[in-house]
PDB file of C-alpha atoms in Angstrom:
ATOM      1  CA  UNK A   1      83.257 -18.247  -1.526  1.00 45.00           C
ATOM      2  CA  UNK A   2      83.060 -15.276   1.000  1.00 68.00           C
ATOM      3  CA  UNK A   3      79.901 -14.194   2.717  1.00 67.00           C
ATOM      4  CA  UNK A   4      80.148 -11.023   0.751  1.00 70.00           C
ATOM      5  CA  UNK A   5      79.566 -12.740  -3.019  1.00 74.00           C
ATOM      6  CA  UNK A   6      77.316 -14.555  -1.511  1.00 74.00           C
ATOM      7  CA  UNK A   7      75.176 -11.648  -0.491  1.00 76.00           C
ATOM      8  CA  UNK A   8      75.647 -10.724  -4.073  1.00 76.00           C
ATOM      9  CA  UNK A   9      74.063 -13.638  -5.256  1.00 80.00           C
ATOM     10  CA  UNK A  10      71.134 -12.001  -3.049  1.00 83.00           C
ATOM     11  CA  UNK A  11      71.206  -9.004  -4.493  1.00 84.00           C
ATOM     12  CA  UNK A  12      71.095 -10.181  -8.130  1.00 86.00           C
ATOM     13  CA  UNK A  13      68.059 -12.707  -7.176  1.00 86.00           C
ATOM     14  CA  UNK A  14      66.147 -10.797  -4.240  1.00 87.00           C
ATOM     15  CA  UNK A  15      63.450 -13.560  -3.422  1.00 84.00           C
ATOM     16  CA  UNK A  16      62.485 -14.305   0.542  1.00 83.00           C
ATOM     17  CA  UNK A  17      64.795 -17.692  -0.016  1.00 86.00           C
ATOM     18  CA  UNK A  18      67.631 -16.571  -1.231  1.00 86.00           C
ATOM     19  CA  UNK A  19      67.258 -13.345   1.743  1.00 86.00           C
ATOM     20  CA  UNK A  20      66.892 -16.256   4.030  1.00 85.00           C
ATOM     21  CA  UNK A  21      69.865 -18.519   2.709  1.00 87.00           C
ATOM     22  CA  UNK A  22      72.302 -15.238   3.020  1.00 87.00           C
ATOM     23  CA  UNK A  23      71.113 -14.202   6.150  1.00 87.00           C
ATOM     24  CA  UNK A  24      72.261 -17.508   7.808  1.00 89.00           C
ATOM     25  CA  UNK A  25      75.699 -17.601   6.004  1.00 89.00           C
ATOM     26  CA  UNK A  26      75.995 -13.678   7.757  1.00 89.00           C
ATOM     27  CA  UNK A  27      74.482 -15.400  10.890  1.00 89.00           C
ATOM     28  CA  UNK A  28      77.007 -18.068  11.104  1.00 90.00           C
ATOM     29  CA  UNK A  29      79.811 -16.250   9.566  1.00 90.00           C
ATOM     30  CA  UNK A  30      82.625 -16.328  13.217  1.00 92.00           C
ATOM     31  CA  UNK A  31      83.269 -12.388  12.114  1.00 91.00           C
ATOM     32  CA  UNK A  32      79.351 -11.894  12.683  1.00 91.00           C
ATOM     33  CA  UNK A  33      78.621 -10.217  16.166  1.00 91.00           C
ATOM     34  CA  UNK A  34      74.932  -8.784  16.655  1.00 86.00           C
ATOM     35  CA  UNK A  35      76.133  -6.461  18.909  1.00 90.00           C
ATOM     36  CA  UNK A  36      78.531  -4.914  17.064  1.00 92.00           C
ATOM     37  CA  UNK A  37      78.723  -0.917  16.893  1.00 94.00           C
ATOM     38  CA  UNK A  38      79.386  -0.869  13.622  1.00 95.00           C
ATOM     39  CA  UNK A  39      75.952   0.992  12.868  1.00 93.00           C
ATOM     40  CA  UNK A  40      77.173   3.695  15.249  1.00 94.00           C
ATOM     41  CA  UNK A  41      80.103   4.115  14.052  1.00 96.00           C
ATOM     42  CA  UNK A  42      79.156   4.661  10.863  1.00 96.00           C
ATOM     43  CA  UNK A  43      76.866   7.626  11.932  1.00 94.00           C
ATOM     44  CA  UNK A  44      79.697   8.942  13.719  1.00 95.00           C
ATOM     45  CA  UNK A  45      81.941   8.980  10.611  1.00 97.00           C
ATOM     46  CA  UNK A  46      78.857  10.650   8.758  1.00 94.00           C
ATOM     47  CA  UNK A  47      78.372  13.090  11.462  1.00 94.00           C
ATOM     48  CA  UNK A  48      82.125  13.974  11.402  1.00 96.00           C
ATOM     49  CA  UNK A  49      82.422  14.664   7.647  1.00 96.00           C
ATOM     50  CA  UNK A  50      84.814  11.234   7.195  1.00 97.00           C
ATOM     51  CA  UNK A  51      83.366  10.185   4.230  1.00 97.00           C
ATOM     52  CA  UNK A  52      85.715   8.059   2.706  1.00 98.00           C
ATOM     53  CA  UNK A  53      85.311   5.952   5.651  1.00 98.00           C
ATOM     54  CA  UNK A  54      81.931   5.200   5.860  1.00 97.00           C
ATOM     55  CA  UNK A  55      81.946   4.108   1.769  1.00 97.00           C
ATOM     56  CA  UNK A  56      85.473   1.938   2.295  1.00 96.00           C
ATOM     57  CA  UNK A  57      83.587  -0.228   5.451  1.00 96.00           C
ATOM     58  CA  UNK A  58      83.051  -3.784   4.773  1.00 91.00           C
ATOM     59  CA  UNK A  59      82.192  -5.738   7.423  1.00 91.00           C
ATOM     60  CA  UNK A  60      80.072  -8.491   7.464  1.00 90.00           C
ATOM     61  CA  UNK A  61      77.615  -7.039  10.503  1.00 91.00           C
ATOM     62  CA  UNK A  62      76.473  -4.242   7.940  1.00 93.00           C
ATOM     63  CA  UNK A  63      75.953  -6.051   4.889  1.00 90.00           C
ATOM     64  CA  UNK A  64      72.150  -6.873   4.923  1.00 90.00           C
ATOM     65  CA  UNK A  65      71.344  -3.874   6.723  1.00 91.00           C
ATOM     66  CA  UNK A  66      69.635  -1.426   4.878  1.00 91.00           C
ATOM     67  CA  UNK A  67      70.574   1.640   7.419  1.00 92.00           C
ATOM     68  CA  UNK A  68      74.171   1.134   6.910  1.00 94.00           C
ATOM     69  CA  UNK A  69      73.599   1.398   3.403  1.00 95.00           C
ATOM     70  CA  UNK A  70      71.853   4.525   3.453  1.00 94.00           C
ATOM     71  CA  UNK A  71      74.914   5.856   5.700  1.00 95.00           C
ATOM     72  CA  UNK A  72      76.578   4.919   2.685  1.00 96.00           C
ATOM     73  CA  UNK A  73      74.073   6.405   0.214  1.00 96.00           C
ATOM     74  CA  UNK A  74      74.573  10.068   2.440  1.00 95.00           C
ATOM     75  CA  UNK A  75      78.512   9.690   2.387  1.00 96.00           C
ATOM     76  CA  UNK A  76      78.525   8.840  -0.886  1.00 97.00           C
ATOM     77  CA  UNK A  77      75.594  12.202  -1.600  1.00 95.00           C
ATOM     78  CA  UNK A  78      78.654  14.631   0.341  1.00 96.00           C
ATOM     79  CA  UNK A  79      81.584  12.866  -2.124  1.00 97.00           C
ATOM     80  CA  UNK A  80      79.710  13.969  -5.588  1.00 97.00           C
ATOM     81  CA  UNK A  81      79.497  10.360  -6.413  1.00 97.00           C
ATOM     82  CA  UNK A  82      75.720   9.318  -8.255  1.00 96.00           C
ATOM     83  CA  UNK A  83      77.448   6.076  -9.215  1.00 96.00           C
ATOM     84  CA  UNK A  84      78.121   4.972  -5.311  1.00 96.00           C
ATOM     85  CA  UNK A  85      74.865   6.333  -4.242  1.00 96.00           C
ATOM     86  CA  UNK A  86      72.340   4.790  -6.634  1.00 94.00           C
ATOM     87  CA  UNK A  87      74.118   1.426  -6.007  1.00 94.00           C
ATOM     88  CA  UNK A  88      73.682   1.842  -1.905  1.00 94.00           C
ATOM     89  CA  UNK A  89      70.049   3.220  -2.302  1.00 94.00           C
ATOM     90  CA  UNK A  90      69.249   0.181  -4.831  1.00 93.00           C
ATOM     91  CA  UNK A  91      70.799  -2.205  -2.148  1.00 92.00           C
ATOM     92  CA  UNK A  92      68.864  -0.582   1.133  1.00 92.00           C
ATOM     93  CA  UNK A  93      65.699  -0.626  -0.940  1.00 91.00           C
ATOM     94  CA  UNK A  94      66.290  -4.171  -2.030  1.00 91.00           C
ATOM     95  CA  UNK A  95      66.727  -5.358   1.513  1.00 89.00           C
ATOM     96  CA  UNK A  96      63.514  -3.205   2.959  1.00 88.00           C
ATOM     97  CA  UNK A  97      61.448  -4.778   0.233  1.00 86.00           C
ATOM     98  CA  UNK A  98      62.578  -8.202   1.167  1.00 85.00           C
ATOM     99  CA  UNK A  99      62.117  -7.634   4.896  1.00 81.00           C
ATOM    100  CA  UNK A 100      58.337  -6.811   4.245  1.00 78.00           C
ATOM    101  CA  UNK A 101      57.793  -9.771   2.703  1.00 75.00           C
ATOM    102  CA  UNK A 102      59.354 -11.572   5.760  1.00 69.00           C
ATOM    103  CA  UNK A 103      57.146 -12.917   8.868  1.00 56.00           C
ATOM    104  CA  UNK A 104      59.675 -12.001  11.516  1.00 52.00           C
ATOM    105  CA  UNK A 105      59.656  -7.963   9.725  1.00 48.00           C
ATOM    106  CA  UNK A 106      58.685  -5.062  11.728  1.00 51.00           C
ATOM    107  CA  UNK A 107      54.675  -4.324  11.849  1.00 52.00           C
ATOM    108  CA  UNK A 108      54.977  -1.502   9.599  1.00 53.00           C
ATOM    109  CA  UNK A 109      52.890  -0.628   6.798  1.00 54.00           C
ATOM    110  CA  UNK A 110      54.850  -0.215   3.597  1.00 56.00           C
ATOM    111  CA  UNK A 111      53.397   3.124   2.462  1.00 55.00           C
ATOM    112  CA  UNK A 112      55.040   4.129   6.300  1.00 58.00           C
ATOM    113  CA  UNK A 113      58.117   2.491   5.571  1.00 58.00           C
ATOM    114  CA  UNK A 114      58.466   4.362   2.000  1.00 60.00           C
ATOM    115  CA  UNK A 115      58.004   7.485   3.908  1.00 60.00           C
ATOM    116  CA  UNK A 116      60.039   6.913   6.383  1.00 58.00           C
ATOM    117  CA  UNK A 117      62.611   6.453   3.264  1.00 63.00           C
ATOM    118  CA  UNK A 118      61.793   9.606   1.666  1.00 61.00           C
ATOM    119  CA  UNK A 119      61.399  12.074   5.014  1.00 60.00           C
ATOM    120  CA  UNK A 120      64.715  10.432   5.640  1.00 59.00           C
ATOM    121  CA  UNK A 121      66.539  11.280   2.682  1.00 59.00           C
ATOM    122  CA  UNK A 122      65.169  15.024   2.618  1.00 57.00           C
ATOM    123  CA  UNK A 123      66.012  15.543   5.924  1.00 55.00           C
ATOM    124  CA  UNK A 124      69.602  14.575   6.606  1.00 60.00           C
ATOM    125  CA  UNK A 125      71.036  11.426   8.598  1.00 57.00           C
ATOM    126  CA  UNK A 126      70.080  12.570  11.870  1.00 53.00           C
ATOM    127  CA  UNK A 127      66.732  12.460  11.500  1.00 50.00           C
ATOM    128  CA  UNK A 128      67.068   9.560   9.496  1.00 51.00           C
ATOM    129  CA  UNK A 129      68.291   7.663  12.863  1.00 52.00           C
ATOM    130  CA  UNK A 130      65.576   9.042  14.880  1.00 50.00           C
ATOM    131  CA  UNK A 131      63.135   7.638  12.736  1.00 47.00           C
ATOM    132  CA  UNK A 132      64.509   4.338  12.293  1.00 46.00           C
ATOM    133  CA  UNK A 133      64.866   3.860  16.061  1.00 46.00           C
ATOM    134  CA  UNK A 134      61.291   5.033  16.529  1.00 44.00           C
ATOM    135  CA  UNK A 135      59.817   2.461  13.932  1.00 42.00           C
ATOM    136  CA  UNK A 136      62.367  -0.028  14.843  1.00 42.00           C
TER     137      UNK A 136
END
């Protein structure tokens, strides 16, 4: 089975074990590379109207990260399609929640992190990367 059902499986079970069993199949997947720009490029897409793009990336450096899937959410916002962009902001807020259960999460206080959500998705993708980086 891929590394993408398995993070699936995740999704439809969101407990800190299962996180931490998907996380090391991503880990140890030979397609994973932490420094990937795959993030970036994503925001670049976003920032240059391709959204097509940004929905059709899969790649298994982006899968558990909950800022590529609120790229995804945005692209998704500018294509009309509620379908695509509840599923990404159910998947983003899925992964948050399970990261602030986690002992190796950010210090951040989840009433901070919900804001940081909401400013976020009032304000546009921009801003929504200057935040991140500032509590990340």
């Amino acid at each position: 089975m891929k590394t993408y059902e398995k993070v699936f499986e995740f999704l439809t079970d969101p407990t800190k074990e299962t996180f931490l069993k998907c996380r090391e199949l991503v880990i140890s997947d030979p397609e994973y590379d932490p420094y990937s720009e795959d993030l970036e490029n994503l925001q670049d897409w976003l920032n240059e109207g391709k959204f097509e793009e940004v929905v059709q990336y899969v790649n298994v450096n982006i899968l558990l990260s909950p800022r590529a899937h609120i790229y995804k959410y945005f692209a998704y916002k500018e294509l009309g399609d509620e379908k695509g962009r509840s599923i990404e902001m159910t998947i983003s807020q899925i992964i948050l929640n399970v990261l602030k259960k986690q002992e190796t999460e950010p210090k951040i206080h989840p009433i901070l992190l919900q804001e940081f959500l909401m400013k976020g998705i009032s304000s546009g993708i921009t801003s929504i990367n200057r935040m991140y980086h500032k509590v990340w």
